[in-house]
Structures are given as C-alpha cells and as structure tokens.
Amino acid sequence: MTDRIVLAYSGGLDTSVAIGWIAEATGSEVIAVAVDVGQGGESLETIRQRALDCGAVEAYVADARDEFAAEYCMPALKANALYQDSYPLVSAVSRPVIVKHLVAAAREFGASTVAHGCTGKGNDQVRFEVGIQTLGPDLKCIAPVRDLALTRDKAIEYAEKNNLPIETTKKNPFSIDANVWGRAVETGFLEDIWNGPTKDVYNYTDDPAFPPVVDEVTISFSAGVPVAIDGHAVTPLEAIQEMNRRAGAQGVGRIDIVEDRLVGIKSREIYEAPGAMALIAAHRELENVTVEREQARFKKTVGQRWTELVYDGQWFSPLKRSLDTFIDDTQTYVNGDIRMELHGGRATVTGRRSETALYDFNLATYDTGDTFDQSMARGFIELFGMSSKVASGRDQRAAEGK
Ligand code: ARG
C-alpha cells in the first residue's frame, strides 16, 4: 500500500500547494485535515472541496469549536494565562486540539506521517511536533515549508503552473492565525518594531478611539467558567463569541508586543482577543473575591508556569497535567457574577456578587456592623515583625563591634 501522509490543511495558498508538493517529493498519498477552531472565513465544505481539487486523496474536516472552547480556552481562562503578562495564548492553545484531530485522522486513514505548514522559525512547529510525538509516538512529522523548500515564491509558481483553485495574486502583507480565542498578526511592515499598526491589521476589534456607548455586561461563573451572560445561559463557546462581539465593538483586547519565542527569536506580534481579555479580567476579579489569600498567591506562580508550558508546546506534558489539577482545585468556589463596563478599549469591573465569597462585609466595614476586634492587631504586628526586629538588633551590635 502507498504510504499516506495527513496534512494539517488551512485552505490557504501554502497548504494547498503542499498537497501536491508533498505527494511529488515523497511519493505518498496526501489526506487533508482541516480543523474548525472558530477562525471564521470560508465554510469547511469549500475548504474540503479545495483540498480534493488540489489532489488530496481524502479530505476530512472537523468542527472542533465547542471542544476547543471548553477543553482548551477554559483551562487558559482558569489559569488567567497571559504570556509575558500580555498574550492570551491564542495560537498556542489551538495547536493541541488540532494535533488531536490530526493524530485521530492519521489512525483512521492509516497514515504514517503528519505534515504541517509551519516554518522553521516559530513556536508552532514545536507545538505541532511535540504534540504529535506525544499522542502518536510512532508517527513521523514533516513540514514542507521547512523541510521540502516550499517557499512562498515557489508556492505561487506551483499553483499557477498546476492551475490550482487558489488565489495567488492577492498579496496579504501579514501572516495571520485566528480562532475563537483571538487573532494573531505578524510579518510585513510590523517587522519594523517602530511602525505602529495600521487599521487594516485589525479584524476582531473596532477602533477604541471612537467607541459606541458604554456596554454594561454581567458575566456569571461557576467553578471558574462562564455559564451565563446577562442572565442567559451560555456554553463556553457562546460566552467567548458573545464577548468577542461586545468587547470587540468597544476595541477591548488589542495587544502589540515584542515577544520571546521558544526558538530564541524575539518577534513583534499584534493580537486582538476581545472576548478572552474581557473574560480574564472578570475571572481574575471573581478570584479576588473567592480564592483564599495564600492559594491565590501561589496560584499566580502556578498560572505563570502553566502559561509558559503551553506557550512552549508542552500541552500534553505531565507537569502541565499536574498544574491543571492544582488550578482546577482552586476554582471550586469561583462562583458568582461580575458586572463590567465595556468602553473605549477597556473592560472595567464595577461589581461582584458571590454566594461563595470570602469577602466579609462585617470584617471589612469601617461603619457600624464591624465585628473585627482591632485590639488583636497589636499583638499580631509584634509577633509578625519579631524576626526582623531580632535580626536588626544583631546587625546593630555587629556594626558597633560588640
Ligand atoms: N507568536 C504567536 C505564538 O507563537 C502567534 C503565532 C501565530 N502565527 C501567525 N502566523 N501569526 O503563539
């Protein structure tokens, strides 16, 4: 039987050309697999048909939107995952779910190898291949752009020569990756890091400088996950979609950073993640209300490590799994409502309400109703400062040569 290769297929120029390119270079049959993670654009059926027209022996499309939202975006929300305090892991969280479907397709179609369209300079090649190695240790990986010299110019030439049903003239200056958690834009004039982003960079967000009227929203959470918006029950996917729409209209969640890639290169990225950034802001504040102080402090460190692992392509690693267990445990009481104002690029929390709050009005108040015995504070401070005070006495004696 002819060897078979499963290709992660986007429907774009590079992966369309890759179908024939891989087949010619390796003598294998190519099976195209497209995964819908809420990137929008063309219908999956159009993409499936194009793959077949470009020479794929089989084309398989998976609607992974709900799975992606519930099992990949929600853990990122629970972790408040922001790489370098800024980037909500948009591309990084999508790779593992795509990998899962690629490996499943490789099994179903009897393929020995999985191919992807990444270059040799980015994080995504690592995320794909580490994921594939982990879920399918017997599978081989190949990246035509990186391993089979499939450059952009050659792709255009190949598509034209072979009359592939794909646009080759429309020159998109950017490299874009999108899903329901957000959108990443790089390359082109953005590579000069002094250049400001132009309007055409953005698609999920409107200009925050000219916002519509304030949009007040109430998000209800259960165990750290949004379950209702303004009182209407939502699935994780619906929660993200609705917040993308509403926070996006206010220009919330535009991010422009120079980021440290795993491969050691610093790169300039523009992201827009209105839903993710608004949900993280709401979730964080509900944690402030419901998570015990020491657990909360430690969780910050855990969340940061979780974020780095996921950024670095370690989604399926044992450490990431262990940290998930910790994070899930911290979310037990993250229940309640957060009211926010979305306006002019900001998502500002204005109210919180929780049956499982640790906020205690009678402890906090300076007004009548105070149940806190202030006289206890003196002794506490005495003991709390004891260790430093003893050391300071020693330091003074030493300085005086006694
Ligand atoms: N730098 C980001 C990451 O590694 C985004 C990469 C997305 N790819 C793209 N073609 N813009 O997660």
mmCIF file of C-alpha atoms and ligand atoms in Angstrom:
data_model
loop_
_atom_site.group_PDB
_atom_site.id
_atom_site.type_symbol
_atom_site.label_atom_id
_atom_site.label_comp_id
_atom_site.label_asym_id
_atom_site.label_seq_id
_atom_site.Cartn_x
_atom_site.Cartn_y
_atom_site.Cartn_z
ATOM 1 C CA MET A 1 0.000 0.000 0.000
ATOM 2 C CA THR A 2 1.177 3.515 -0.790
ATOM 3 C CA ASP A 3 2.394 5.445 2.206
ATOM 4 C CA ARG A 4 -0.052 8.056 3.441
ATOM 5 C CA ILE A 5 0.525 11.482 4.964
ATOM 6 C CA VAL A 6 -2.029 13.526 6.886
ATOM 7 C CA LEU A 7 -1.647 17.261 6.236
ATOM 8 C CA ALA A 8 -2.921 19.999 8.545
ATOM 9 C CA TYR A 9 -4.825 21.977 5.928
ATOM 10 C CA SER A 10 -5.984 25.583 6.231
ATOM 11 C CA GLY A 11 -7.322 26.139 2.721
ATOM 12 C CA GLY A 12 -4.724 28.843 2.055
ATOM 13 C CA LEU A 13 -2.065 29.002 -0.650
ATOM 14 C CA ASP A 14 0.778 27.293 1.199
ATOM 15 C CA THR A 15 -1.068 24.233 2.406
ATOM 16 C CA SER A 16 -2.982 23.913 -0.889
ATOM 17 C CA VAL A 17 0.307 23.744 -2.782
ATOM 18 C CA ALA A 18 1.736 21.489 -0.084
ATOM 19 C CA ILE A 19 -0.711 18.723 -1.065
ATOM 20 C CA GLY A 20 0.888 18.197 -4.489
ATOM 21 C CA TRP A 21 4.338 19.254 -3.331
ATOM 22 C CA ILE A 22 4.451 16.572 -0.619
ATOM 23 C CA ALA A 23 2.989 13.940 -2.928
ATOM 24 C CA GLU A 24 5.677 14.651 -5.570
ATOM 25 C CA ALA A 25 8.548 14.854 -3.088
ATOM 26 C CA THR A 26 7.661 11.712 -1.143
ATOM 27 C CA GLY A 27 5.526 9.558 -3.452
ATOM 28 C CA SER A 28 2.892 9.392 -0.696
ATOM 29 C CA GLU A 29 -0.844 9.943 -0.807
ATOM 30 C CA VAL A 30 -1.945 13.100 0.987
ATOM 31 C CA ILE A 31 -5.002 13.346 3.223
ATOM 32 C CA ALA A 32 -6.010 16.916 4.049
ATOM 33 C CA VAL A 33 -7.410 17.604 7.506
ATOM 34 C CA ALA A 34 -8.990 20.962 8.344
ATOM 35 C CA VAL A 35 -9.995 21.780 11.892
ATOM 36 C CA ASP A 36 -12.520 24.489 12.703
ATOM 37 C CA VAL A 37 -11.461 26.286 15.882
ATOM 38 C CA GLY A 38 -13.666 29.290 15.146
ATOM 39 C CA GLN A 39 -11.322 31.014 12.707
ATOM 40 C CA GLY A 40 -14.256 32.168 10.558
ATOM 41 C CA GLY A 41 -13.799 32.785 6.846
ATOM 42 C CA GLU A 42 -14.688 30.156 4.284
ATOM 43 C CA SER A 43 -17.009 27.242 5.007
ATOM 44 C CA LEU A 44 -15.422 23.925 5.853
ATOM 45 C CA GLU A 45 -17.130 22.352 2.848
ATOM 46 C CA THR A 46 -15.477 24.866 0.498
ATOM 47 C CA ILE A 47 -12.138 24.098 2.108
ATOM 48 C CA ARG A 48 -12.738 20.350 1.878
ATOM 49 C CA GLN A 49 -13.567 20.587 -1.812
ATOM 50 C CA ARG A 50 -10.479 22.689 -2.495
ATOM 51 C CA ALA A 51 -8.263 20.098 -0.850
ATOM 52 C CA LEU A 52 -9.696 17.416 -3.147
ATOM 53 C CA ASP A 53 -9.301 19.703 -6.174
ATOM 54 C CA CYS A 54 -5.662 20.236 -5.201
ATOM 55 C CA GLY A 55 -5.033 16.497 -5.260
ATOM 56 C CA ALA A 56 -5.753 15.201 -1.790
ATOM 57 C CA VAL A 57 -6.940 11.565 -1.853
ATOM 58 C CA GLU A 58 -9.184 12.256 1.104
ATOM 59 C CA ALA A 59 -10.248 15.448 2.838
ATOM 60 C CA TYR A 60 -11.572 15.494 6.348
ATOM 61 C CA VAL A 61 -12.986 18.440 8.245
ATOM 62 C CA ALA A 62 -13.646 18.598 11.947
ATOM 63 C CA ASP A 63 -15.829 21.116 13.755
ATOM 64 C CA ALA A 64 -13.803 21.394 16.967
ATOM 65 C CA ARG A 65 -15.240 24.732 18.092
ATOM 66 C CA ASP A 66 -17.081 23.582 21.205
ATOM 67 C CA GLU A 67 -14.300 21.201 22.167
ATOM 68 C CA PHE A 68 -11.715 23.927 21.667
ATOM 69 C CA ALA A 69 -13.663 26.437 23.757
ATOM 70 C CA ALA A 70 -14.472 24.043 26.597
ATOM 71 C CA GLU A 71 -11.283 21.996 26.862
ATOM 72 C CA TYR A 72 -8.590 24.414 25.684
ATOM 73 C CA CYS A 73 -9.781 28.013 26.141
ATOM 74 C CA MET A 74 -11.462 27.417 29.507
ATOM 75 C CA PRO A 75 -8.306 25.991 31.118
ATOM 76 C CA ALA A 76 -6.459 29.083 29.824
ATOM 77 C CA LEU A 77 -9.127 31.273 31.424
ATOM 78 C CA LYS A 78 -8.902 29.407 34.736
ATOM 79 C CA ALA A 79 -5.127 29.949 34.643
ATOM 80 C CA ASN A 80 -5.571 33.636 33.661
ATOM 81 C CA ALA A 81 -2.991 32.702 31.044
ATOM 82 C CA LEU A 82 -1.151 35.739 29.728
ATOM 83 C CA TYR A 83 2.304 35.054 28.318
ATOM 84 C CA GLN A 84 4.666 37.897 29.193
ATOM 85 C CA ASP A 85 1.723 39.345 31.104
ATOM 86 C CA SER A 86 0.084 40.211 27.791
ATOM 87 C CA TYR A 87 -0.606 37.462 25.271
ATOM 88 C CA PRO A 88 -3.587 35.178 25.948
ATOM 89 C CA LEU A 89 -2.006 32.174 24.149
ATOM 90 C CA VAL A 90 -4.317 32.399 21.139
ATOM 91 C CA SER A 91 -2.299 30.208 18.754
ATOM 92 C CA ALA A 92 -0.652 28.191 21.499
ATOM 93 C CA VAL A 93 -3.955 26.767 22.816
ATOM 94 C CA SER A 94 -5.260 25.895 19.345
ATOM 95 C CA ARG A 95 -2.335 23.660 18.353
ATOM 96 C CA PRO A 96 -3.050 20.830 20.799
ATOM 97 C CA VAL A 97 -6.676 20.439 19.688
ATOM 98 C CA ILE A 98 -5.590 20.461 16.044
ATOM 99 C CA VAL A 99 -2.934 17.872 16.890
ATOM 100 C CA LYS A 100 -5.569 15.653 18.497
ATOM 101 C CA HIS A 101 -7.612 15.656 15.296
ATOM 102 C CA LEU A 102 -4.545 15.142 13.094
ATOM 103 C CA VAL A 103 -3.464 12.098 15.072
ATOM 104 C CA ALA A 104 -7.033 10.716 15.056
ATOM 105 C CA ALA A 105 -7.152 11.187 11.268
ATOM 106 C CA ALA A 106 -3.747 9.529 10.852
ATOM 107 C CA ARG A 107 -5.149 6.483 12.663
ATOM 108 C CA GLU A 108 -8.391 6.475 10.714
ATOM 109 C CA PHE A 109 -6.714 6.759 7.308
ATOM 110 C CA GLY A 110 -3.710 4.595 8.104
ATOM 111 C CA ALA A 111 -1.110 7.362 7.696
ATOM 112 C CA SER A 112 2.486 7.038 8.857
ATOM 113 C CA THR A 113 3.276 10.750 8.862
ATOM 114 C CA VAL A 114 1.715 14.076 9.797
ATOM 115 C CA ALA A 115 2.582 17.254 7.891
ATOM 116 C CA HIS A 116 2.037 20.903 8.833
ATOM 117 C CA GLY A 117 2.647 24.230 7.139
ATOM 118 C CA CYS A 118 4.837 25.901 9.763
ATOM 119 C CA THR A 119 8.180 27.499 9.074
ATOM 120 C CA GLY A 120 11.348 26.574 10.929
ATOM 121 C CA LYS A 121 11.462 29.837 12.880
ATOM 122 C CA GLY A 122 8.367 29.776 15.021
ATOM 123 C CA ASN A 123 6.755 28.178 18.035
ATOM 124 C CA ASP A 124 4.019 26.412 16.136
ATOM 125 C CA GLN A 125 6.307 23.798 14.559
ATOM 126 C CA VAL A 126 7.354 22.840 18.089
ATOM 127 C CA ARG A 127 3.785 22.732 19.363
ATOM 128 C CA PHE A 128 2.645 20.544 16.467
ATOM 129 C CA GLU A 129 5.541 18.133 16.548
ATOM 130 C CA VAL A 130 5.873 17.765 20.307
ATOM 131 C CA GLY A 131 2.112 17.163 20.420
ATOM 132 C CA ILE A 132 2.200 14.619 17.613
ATOM 133 C CA GLN A 133 5.187 12.822 19.134
ATOM 134 C CA THR A 134 3.343 12.604 22.434
ATOM 135 C CA LEU A 135 -0.054 11.440 21.152
ATOM 136 C CA GLY A 136 1.333 9.292 18.327
ATOM 137 C CA PRO A 137 4.890 8.237 19.195
ATOM 138 C CA ASP A 138 5.076 6.059 16.070
ATOM 139 C CA LEU A 139 4.099 8.915 13.725
ATOM 140 C CA LYS A 140 6.672 10.867 11.738
ATOM 141 C CA CYS A 141 6.462 14.617 11.111
ATOM 142 C CA ILE A 142 7.248 16.637 8.037
ATOM 143 C CA ALA A 143 6.980 20.382 7.383
ATOM 144 C CA PRO A 144 7.139 21.140 3.633
ATOM 145 C CA VAL A 145 7.929 24.831 4.107
ATOM 146 C CA ARG A 146 10.821 23.948 6.397
ATOM 147 C CA ASP A 147 11.906 20.504 5.129
ATOM 148 C CA LEU A 148 10.954 20.485 1.425
ATOM 149 C CA ALA A 149 11.952 24.050 0.499
ATOM 150 C CA LEU A 150 8.422 25.176 -0.251
ATOM 151 C CA THR A 151 8.966 28.931 -0.313
ATOM 152 C CA ARG A 152 6.248 31.491 -0.976
ATOM 153 C CA ASP A 153 7.510 32.222 -4.494
ATOM 154 C CA LYS A 154 7.674 28.543 -5.365
ATOM 155 C CA ALA A 155 4.168 28.075 -3.987
ATOM 156 C CA ILE A 156 2.782 30.796 -6.260
ATOM 157 C CA GLU A 157 4.667 29.398 -9.266
ATOM 158 C CA TYR A 158 3.433 25.856 -8.499
ATOM 159 C CA ALA A 159 -0.199 26.940 -8.038
ATOM 160 C CA GLU A 160 -0.180 28.814 -11.332
ATOM 161 C CA LYS A 161 1.569 26.060 -13.266
ATOM 162 C CA ASN A 162 -0.853 23.435 -11.966
ATOM 163 C CA ASN A 163 -3.941 25.650 -12.177
ATOM 164 C CA LEU A 164 -4.800 25.108 -8.529
ATOM 165 C CA PRO A 165 -8.127 26.667 -7.486
ATOM 166 C CA ILE A 166 -6.493 29.159 -5.142
ATOM 167 C CA GLU A 167 -5.828 32.886 -5.191
ATOM 168 C CA THR A 168 -2.162 33.654 -5.841
ATOM 169 C CA THR A 169 -2.292 37.318 -6.787
ATOM 170 C CA LYS A 170 -3.912 38.833 -3.720
ATOM 171 C CA LYS A 171 -0.923 39.752 -1.664
ATOM 172 C CA ASN A 172 -1.679 39.639 2.042
ATOM 173 C CA PRO A 173 1.132 41.512 3.757
ATOM 174 C CA PHE A 174 0.550 39.678 7.056
ATOM 175 C CA SER A 175 0.784 36.195 8.433
ATOM 176 C CA ILE A 176 -2.426 35.650 10.358
ATOM 177 C CA ASP A 177 -3.594 32.927 12.696
ATOM 178 C CA ALA A 178 -7.110 33.139 14.084
ATOM 179 C CA ASN A 179 -9.515 31.203 16.241
ATOM 180 C CA VAL A 180 -12.341 31.997 18.633
ATOM 181 C CA TRP A 181 -9.889 32.849 21.458
ATOM 182 C CA GLY A 182 -8.292 35.596 19.355
ATOM 183 C CA ARG A 183 -6.279 36.578 16.330
ATOM 184 C CA ALA A 184 -2.522 36.882 15.785
ATOM 185 C CA VAL A 185 -0.964 39.073 13.107
ATOM 186 C CA GLU A 186 2.712 39.239 12.209
ATOM 187 C CA THR A 187 5.245 39.995 9.450
ATOM 188 C CA GLY A 188 5.255 42.675 6.783
ATOM 189 C CA PHE A 189 5.824 46.248 7.890
ATOM 190 C CA LEU A 190 5.145 45.161 11.508
ATOM 191 C CA GLU A 191 8.652 43.657 11.498
ATOM 192 C CA ASP A 192 9.954 47.205 11.923
ATOM 193 C CA ILE A 193 9.054 47.470 15.582
ATOM 194 C CA TRP A 194 8.859 51.268 15.441
ATOM 195 C CA ASN A 195 5.977 51.082 12.943
ATOM 196 C CA GLY A 196 2.576 51.446 14.512
ATOM 197 C CA PRO A 197 -0.162 49.032 13.467
ATOM 198 C CA THR A 198 -2.433 50.367 10.731
ATOM 199 C CA LYS A 199 -6.212 49.979 10.745
ATOM 200 C CA ASP A 200 -6.196 47.038 8.317
ATOM 201 C CA VAL A 201 -4.324 44.902 10.867
ATOM 202 C CA TYR A 202 -7.472 44.537 12.961
ATOM 203 C CA ASN A 203 -10.498 42.414 12.326
ATOM 204 C CA TYR A 204 -11.982 41.296 15.686
ATOM 205 C CA THR A 205 -11.968 44.783 17.208
ATOM 206 C CA ASP A 206 -13.223 48.228 16.263
ATOM 207 C CA ASP A 207 -11.143 51.321 16.910
ATOM 208 C CA PRO A 208 -11.343 52.043 20.666
ATOM 209 C CA ALA A 209 -10.828 55.744 19.961
ATOM 210 C CA PHE A 210 -14.375 56.043 18.599
ATOM 211 C CA PRO A 211 -16.422 53.748 20.818
ATOM 212 C CA PRO A 212 -20.187 53.302 20.872
ATOM 213 C CA VAL A 213 -21.990 53.996 24.178
ATOM 214 C CA VAL A 214 -20.936 52.076 27.287
ATOM 215 C CA ASP A 215 -21.947 48.427 27.234
ATOM 216 C CA GLU A 216 -22.657 47.001 30.687
ATOM 217 C CA VAL A 217 -22.468 43.234 30.927
ATOM 218 C CA THR A 218 -22.907 40.751 33.771
ATOM 219 C CA ILE A 219 -20.979 37.503 33.479
ATOM 220 C CA SER A 220 -21.890 34.580 35.749
ATOM 221 C CA PHE A 221 -19.275 31.981 36.560
ATOM 222 C CA SER A 222 -19.434 28.506 38.005
ATOM 223 C CA ALA A 223 -16.190 26.834 39.075
ATOM 224 C CA GLY A 224 -14.198 29.452 37.162
ATOM 225 C CA VAL A 225 -16.069 29.052 33.874
ATOM 226 C CA PRO A 226 -18.627 31.478 32.405
ATOM 227 C CA VAL A 227 -22.097 29.922 32.420
ATOM 228 C CA ALA A 228 -24.379 32.905 31.759
ATOM 229 C CA ILE A 229 -24.208 36.381 30.261
ATOM 230 C CA ASP A 230 -26.806 38.912 31.381
ATOM 231 C CA GLY A 231 -28.760 36.034 32.847
ATOM 232 C CA HIS A 232 -28.861 33.933 29.675
ATOM 233 C CA ALA A 233 -27.191 30.543 29.911
ATOM 234 C CA VAL A 234 -24.212 30.146 27.571
ATOM 235 C CA THR A 235 -21.797 27.394 26.618
ATOM 236 C CA PRO A 236 -18.095 28.238 26.802
ATOM 237 C CA LEU A 237 -18.088 28.753 23.018
ATOM 238 C CA GLU A 238 -21.094 31.090 23.192
ATOM 239 C CA ALA A 239 -19.559 33.012 26.084
ATOM 240 C CA ILE A 240 -16.401 33.676 24.087
ATOM 241 C CA GLN A 241 -18.316 34.507 20.912
ATOM 242 C CA GLU A 242 -20.631 36.946 22.644
ATOM 243 C CA MET A 243 -17.789 38.659 24.471
ATOM 244 C CA ASN A 244 -15.801 38.826 21.225
ATOM 245 C CA ARG A 245 -18.698 40.657 19.668
ATOM 246 C CA ARG A 246 -19.440 43.029 22.552
ATOM 247 C CA ALA A 247 -15.917 43.716 23.797
ATOM 248 C CA GLY A 248 -14.702 43.784 20.177
ATOM 249 C CA ALA A 249 -17.165 46.567 19.355
ATOM 250 C CA GLN A 250 -15.510 48.614 22.121
ATOM 251 C CA GLY A 251 -11.979 47.903 20.937
ATOM 252 C CA VAL A 252 -11.109 45.835 24.007
ATOM 253 C CA GLY A 253 -8.189 43.421 23.793
ATOM 254 C CA ARG A 254 -5.767 44.921 21.284
ATOM 255 C CA ILE A 255 -2.209 43.875 22.125
ATOM 256 C CA ASP A 256 1.043 44.943 20.494
ATOM 257 C CA ILE A 257 4.182 43.289 21.895
ATOM 258 C CA VAL A 258 7.650 42.049 21.134
ATOM 259 C CA GLU A 259 7.589 38.503 22.394
ATOM 260 C CA ASP A 260 10.157 35.860 23.298
ATOM 261 C CA ARG A 261 9.703 32.809 21.107
ATOM 262 C CA LEU A 262 10.796 29.405 22.320
ATOM 263 C CA VAL A 263 13.338 29.205 19.489
ATOM 264 C CA GLY A 264 15.185 32.222 20.894
ATOM 265 C CA ILE A 265 13.961 34.857 18.472
ATOM 266 C CA LYS A 266 12.195 37.999 19.624
ATOM 267 C CA SER A 267 9.251 38.769 17.370
ATOM 268 C CA ARG A 268 6.704 41.537 17.065
ATOM 269 C CA GLU A 269 3.096 40.429 17.307
ATOM 270 C CA ILE A 270 -0.236 42.142 17.163
ATOM 271 C CA TYR A 271 -3.063 40.294 18.835
ATOM 272 C CA GLU A 272 -6.702 41.019 19.285
ATOM 273 C CA ALA A 273 -8.579 38.960 21.797
ATOM 274 C CA PRO A 274 -11.574 40.961 22.986
ATOM 275 C CA GLY A 275 -13.533 38.051 24.455
ATOM 276 C CA ALA A 276 -10.517 36.427 26.070
ATOM 277 C CA MET A 277 -9.238 39.654 27.640
ATOM 278 C CA ALA A 278 -12.662 40.674 28.981
ATOM 279 C CA LEU A 279 -13.299 37.189 30.367
ATOM 280 C CA ILE A 280 -9.868 37.045 32.007
ATOM 281 C CA ALA A 281 -10.438 40.448 33.645
ATOM 282 C CA ALA A 282 -13.793 39.272 35.006
ATOM 283 C CA HIS A 283 -12.463 35.892 36.111
ATOM 284 C CA ARG A 284 -9.479 37.412 37.893
ATOM 285 C CA GLU A 285 -11.679 39.734 39.896
ATOM 286 C CA LEU A 286 -14.041 36.915 40.873
ATOM 287 C CA GLU A 287 -10.972 35.024 42.089
ATOM 288 C CA ASN A 288 -10.025 38.046 44.185
ATOM 289 C CA VAL A 289 -13.385 37.706 45.904
ATOM 290 C CA THR A 290 -13.498 33.929 46.309
ATOM 291 C CA VAL A 291 -10.000 32.436 46.483
ATOM 292 C CA GLU A 292 -8.165 32.318 49.822
ATOM 293 C CA ARG A 293 -5.115 34.583 50.025
ATOM 294 C CA GLU A 294 -2.301 32.012 50.148
ATOM 295 C CA GLN A 295 -3.945 29.844 47.495
ATOM 296 C CA ALA A 296 -4.345 32.930 45.309
ATOM 297 C CA ARG A 297 -0.722 33.995 45.701
ATOM 298 C CA PHE A 298 0.559 30.547 44.888
ATOM 299 C CA LYS A 299 -1.866 30.154 42.001
ATOM 300 C CA LYS A 300 -0.331 33.175 40.310
ATOM 301 C CA THR A 301 3.008 31.385 40.149
ATOM 302 C CA VAL A 302 1.353 28.174 39.002
ATOM 303 C CA GLY A 303 -0.620 30.041 36.338
ATOM 304 C CA GLN A 304 2.532 31.643 35.037
ATOM 305 C CA ARG A 305 4.330 28.319 34.790
ATOM 306 C CA TRP A 306 1.251 26.781 33.127
ATOM 307 C CA THR A 307 1.279 29.619 30.597
ATOM 308 C CA GLU A 308 4.958 29.107 29.767
ATOM 309 C CA LEU A 309 4.485 25.362 29.365
ATOM 310 C CA VAL A 310 1.565 25.866 26.997
ATOM 311 C CA TYR A 311 3.395 28.589 25.070
ATOM 312 C CA ASP A 312 6.360 26.230 24.763
ATOM 313 C CA GLY A 313 4.277 23.414 23.265
ATOM 314 C CA GLN A 314 4.056 21.255 26.398
ATOM 315 C CA TRP A 315 0.252 20.955 26.475
ATOM 316 C CA PHE A 316 0.367 17.172 26.781
ATOM 317 C CA SER A 317 3.195 17.088 29.328
ATOM 318 C CA PRO A 318 2.906 15.546 32.799
ATOM 319 C CA LEU A 319 3.767 18.828 34.532
ATOM 320 C CA LYS A 320 1.034 20.684 32.679
ATOM 321 C CA ARG A 321 -1.410 17.945 33.713
ATOM 322 C CA SER A 322 -0.375 18.237 37.356
ATOM 323 C CA LEU A 323 -0.721 22.021 37.296
ATOM 324 C CA ASP A 324 -4.222 21.609 35.808
ATOM 325 C CA THR A 325 -5.176 19.577 38.838
ATOM 326 C CA PHE A 326 -3.987 22.333 41.148
ATOM 327 C CA ILE A 327 -5.700 25.063 39.136
ATOM 328 C CA ASP A 328 -8.987 23.128 38.963
ATOM 329 C CA ASP A 329 -8.923 22.695 42.721
ATOM 330 C CA THR A 330 -8.571 26.451 43.216
ATOM 331 C CA GLN A 331 -11.667 27.028 41.077
ATOM 332 C CA THR A 332 -14.087 25.125 43.334
ATOM 333 C CA TYR A 333 -15.558 28.309 44.832
ATOM 334 C CA VAL A 334 -15.040 30.660 41.885
ATOM 335 C CA ASN A 335 -18.783 31.119 41.524
ATOM 336 C CA GLY A 336 -20.833 34.258 41.128
ATOM 337 C CA ASP A 337 -21.419 37.323 38.999
ATOM 338 C CA ILE A 338 -19.129 40.031 37.726
ATOM 339 C CA ARG A 339 -20.548 43.233 36.303
ATOM 340 C CA MET A 340 -18.328 45.054 33.812
ATOM 341 C CA GLU A 341 -18.374 48.138 31.710
ATOM 342 C CA LEU A 342 -17.006 47.714 28.240
ATOM 343 C CA HIS A 343 -15.995 51.011 26.761
ATOM 344 C CA GLY A 344 -13.289 52.606 24.664
ATOM 345 C CA GLY A 345 -10.797 49.751 24.798
ATOM 346 C CA ARG A 346 -11.333 48.929 28.454
ATOM 347 C CA ALA A 347 -13.223 46.195 30.271
ATOM 348 C CA THR A 348 -13.670 47.550 33.791
ATOM 349 C CA VAL A 349 -15.161 45.568 36.636
ATOM 350 C CA THR A 350 -17.742 47.601 38.544
ATOM 351 C CA GLY A 351 -19.478 44.978 40.701
ATOM 352 C CA ARG A 352 -19.136 41.481 42.129
ATOM 353 C CA ARG A 353 -21.620 39.147 43.807
ATOM 354 C CA SER A 354 -20.941 35.645 45.076
ATOM 355 C CA GLU A 355 -22.540 33.105 47.407
ATOM 356 C CA THR A 356 -19.068 31.655 47.970
ATOM 357 C CA ALA A 357 -17.275 34.959 48.599
ATOM 358 C CA LEU A 358 -14.577 35.237 51.239
ATOM 359 C CA TYR A 359 -15.237 38.959 51.309
ATOM 360 C CA ASP A 360 -16.992 39.559 54.623
ATOM 361 C CA PHE A 361 -18.729 42.897 54.907
ATOM 362 C CA ASN A 362 -18.717 42.790 58.715
ATOM 363 C CA LEU A 363 -14.976 42.208 58.814
ATOM 364 C CA ALA A 364 -14.213 44.836 56.186
ATOM 365 C CA THR A 365 -16.512 47.651 57.176
ATOM 366 C CA TYR A 366 -15.400 50.812 58.977
ATOM 367 C CA ASP A 367 -19.017 51.561 59.728
ATOM 368 C CA THR A 368 -21.405 50.067 62.266
ATOM 369 C CA GLY A 369 -21.637 46.310 61.999
ATOM 370 C CA ASP A 370 -17.875 45.936 62.470
ATOM 371 C CA THR A 371 -17.160 42.528 64.024
ATOM 372 C CA PHE A 372 -13.383 42.833 63.866
ATOM 373 C CA ASP A 373 -11.648 43.210 67.234
ATOM 374 C CA GLN A 374 -8.992 45.816 66.422
ATOM 375 C CA SER A 375 -7.124 45.217 69.685
ATOM 376 C CA MET A 376 -5.897 41.873 68.260
ATOM 377 C CA ALA A 377 -3.819 43.706 65.643
ATOM 378 C CA ARG A 378 -1.191 44.978 68.119
ATOM 379 C CA GLY A 379 -0.069 41.535 69.224
ATOM 380 C CA PHE A 380 -0.160 40.258 65.675
ATOM 381 C CA ILE A 381 2.148 43.021 64.469
ATOM 382 C CA GLU A 382 4.504 42.475 67.413
ATOM 383 C CA LEU A 383 4.968 38.810 66.528
ATOM 384 C CA PHE A 384 4.907 39.353 62.768
ATOM 385 C CA GLY A 385 7.783 41.828 62.999
ATOM 386 C CA MET A 386 9.695 39.856 65.659
ATOM 387 C CA SER A 387 12.093 38.040 63.372
ATOM 388 C CA SER A 388 13.247 41.191 61.555
ATOM 389 C CA LYS A 389 13.486 43.085 64.827
ATOM 390 C CA VAL A 390 15.738 40.411 66.395
ATOM 391 C CA ALA A 391 17.953 40.388 63.298
ATOM 392 C CA SER A 392 18.151 44.153 63.250
ATOM 393 C CA GLY A 393 19.341 44.109 66.895
ATOM 394 C CA ARG A 394 22.076 41.667 65.895
ATOM 395 C CA ASP A 395 23.076 43.855 62.915
ATOM 396 C CA GLN A 396 23.402 46.921 65.119
ATOM 397 C CA ARG A 397 25.545 45.103 67.659
ATOM 398 C CA ALA A 398 27.773 43.814 64.858
ATOM 399 C CA ALA A 399 28.146 47.291 63.365
ATOM 400 C CA GLU A 400 29.167 48.658 66.733
ATOM 401 C CA GLY A 401 31.768 45.874 67.019
ATOM 402 C CA LYS A 402 30.196 44.293 70.094
HETATM 403 N N1 ARG B 1 3.689 34.231 18.169
HETATM 404 C C1 ARG B 1 2.432 33.632 18.491
HETATM 405 C C2 ARG B 1 2.629 32.297 19.131
HETATM 406 O O1 ARG B 1 3.667 31.727 18.964
HETATM 407 C C3 ARG B 1 1.483 33.579 17.320
HETATM 408 C C4 ARG B 1 1.920 32.848 16.120
HETATM 409 C C5 ARG B 1 0.791 32.822 15.170
HETATM 410 N N2 ARG B 1 1.122 32.613 13.818
HETATM 411 C C6 ARG B 1 0.967 33.531 12.857
HETATM 412 N N3 ARG B 1 1.106 33.147 11.624
HETATM 413 N N4 ARG B 1 0.693 34.777 13.092
HETATM 414 O O2 ARG B 1 1.774 31.811 19.811
#
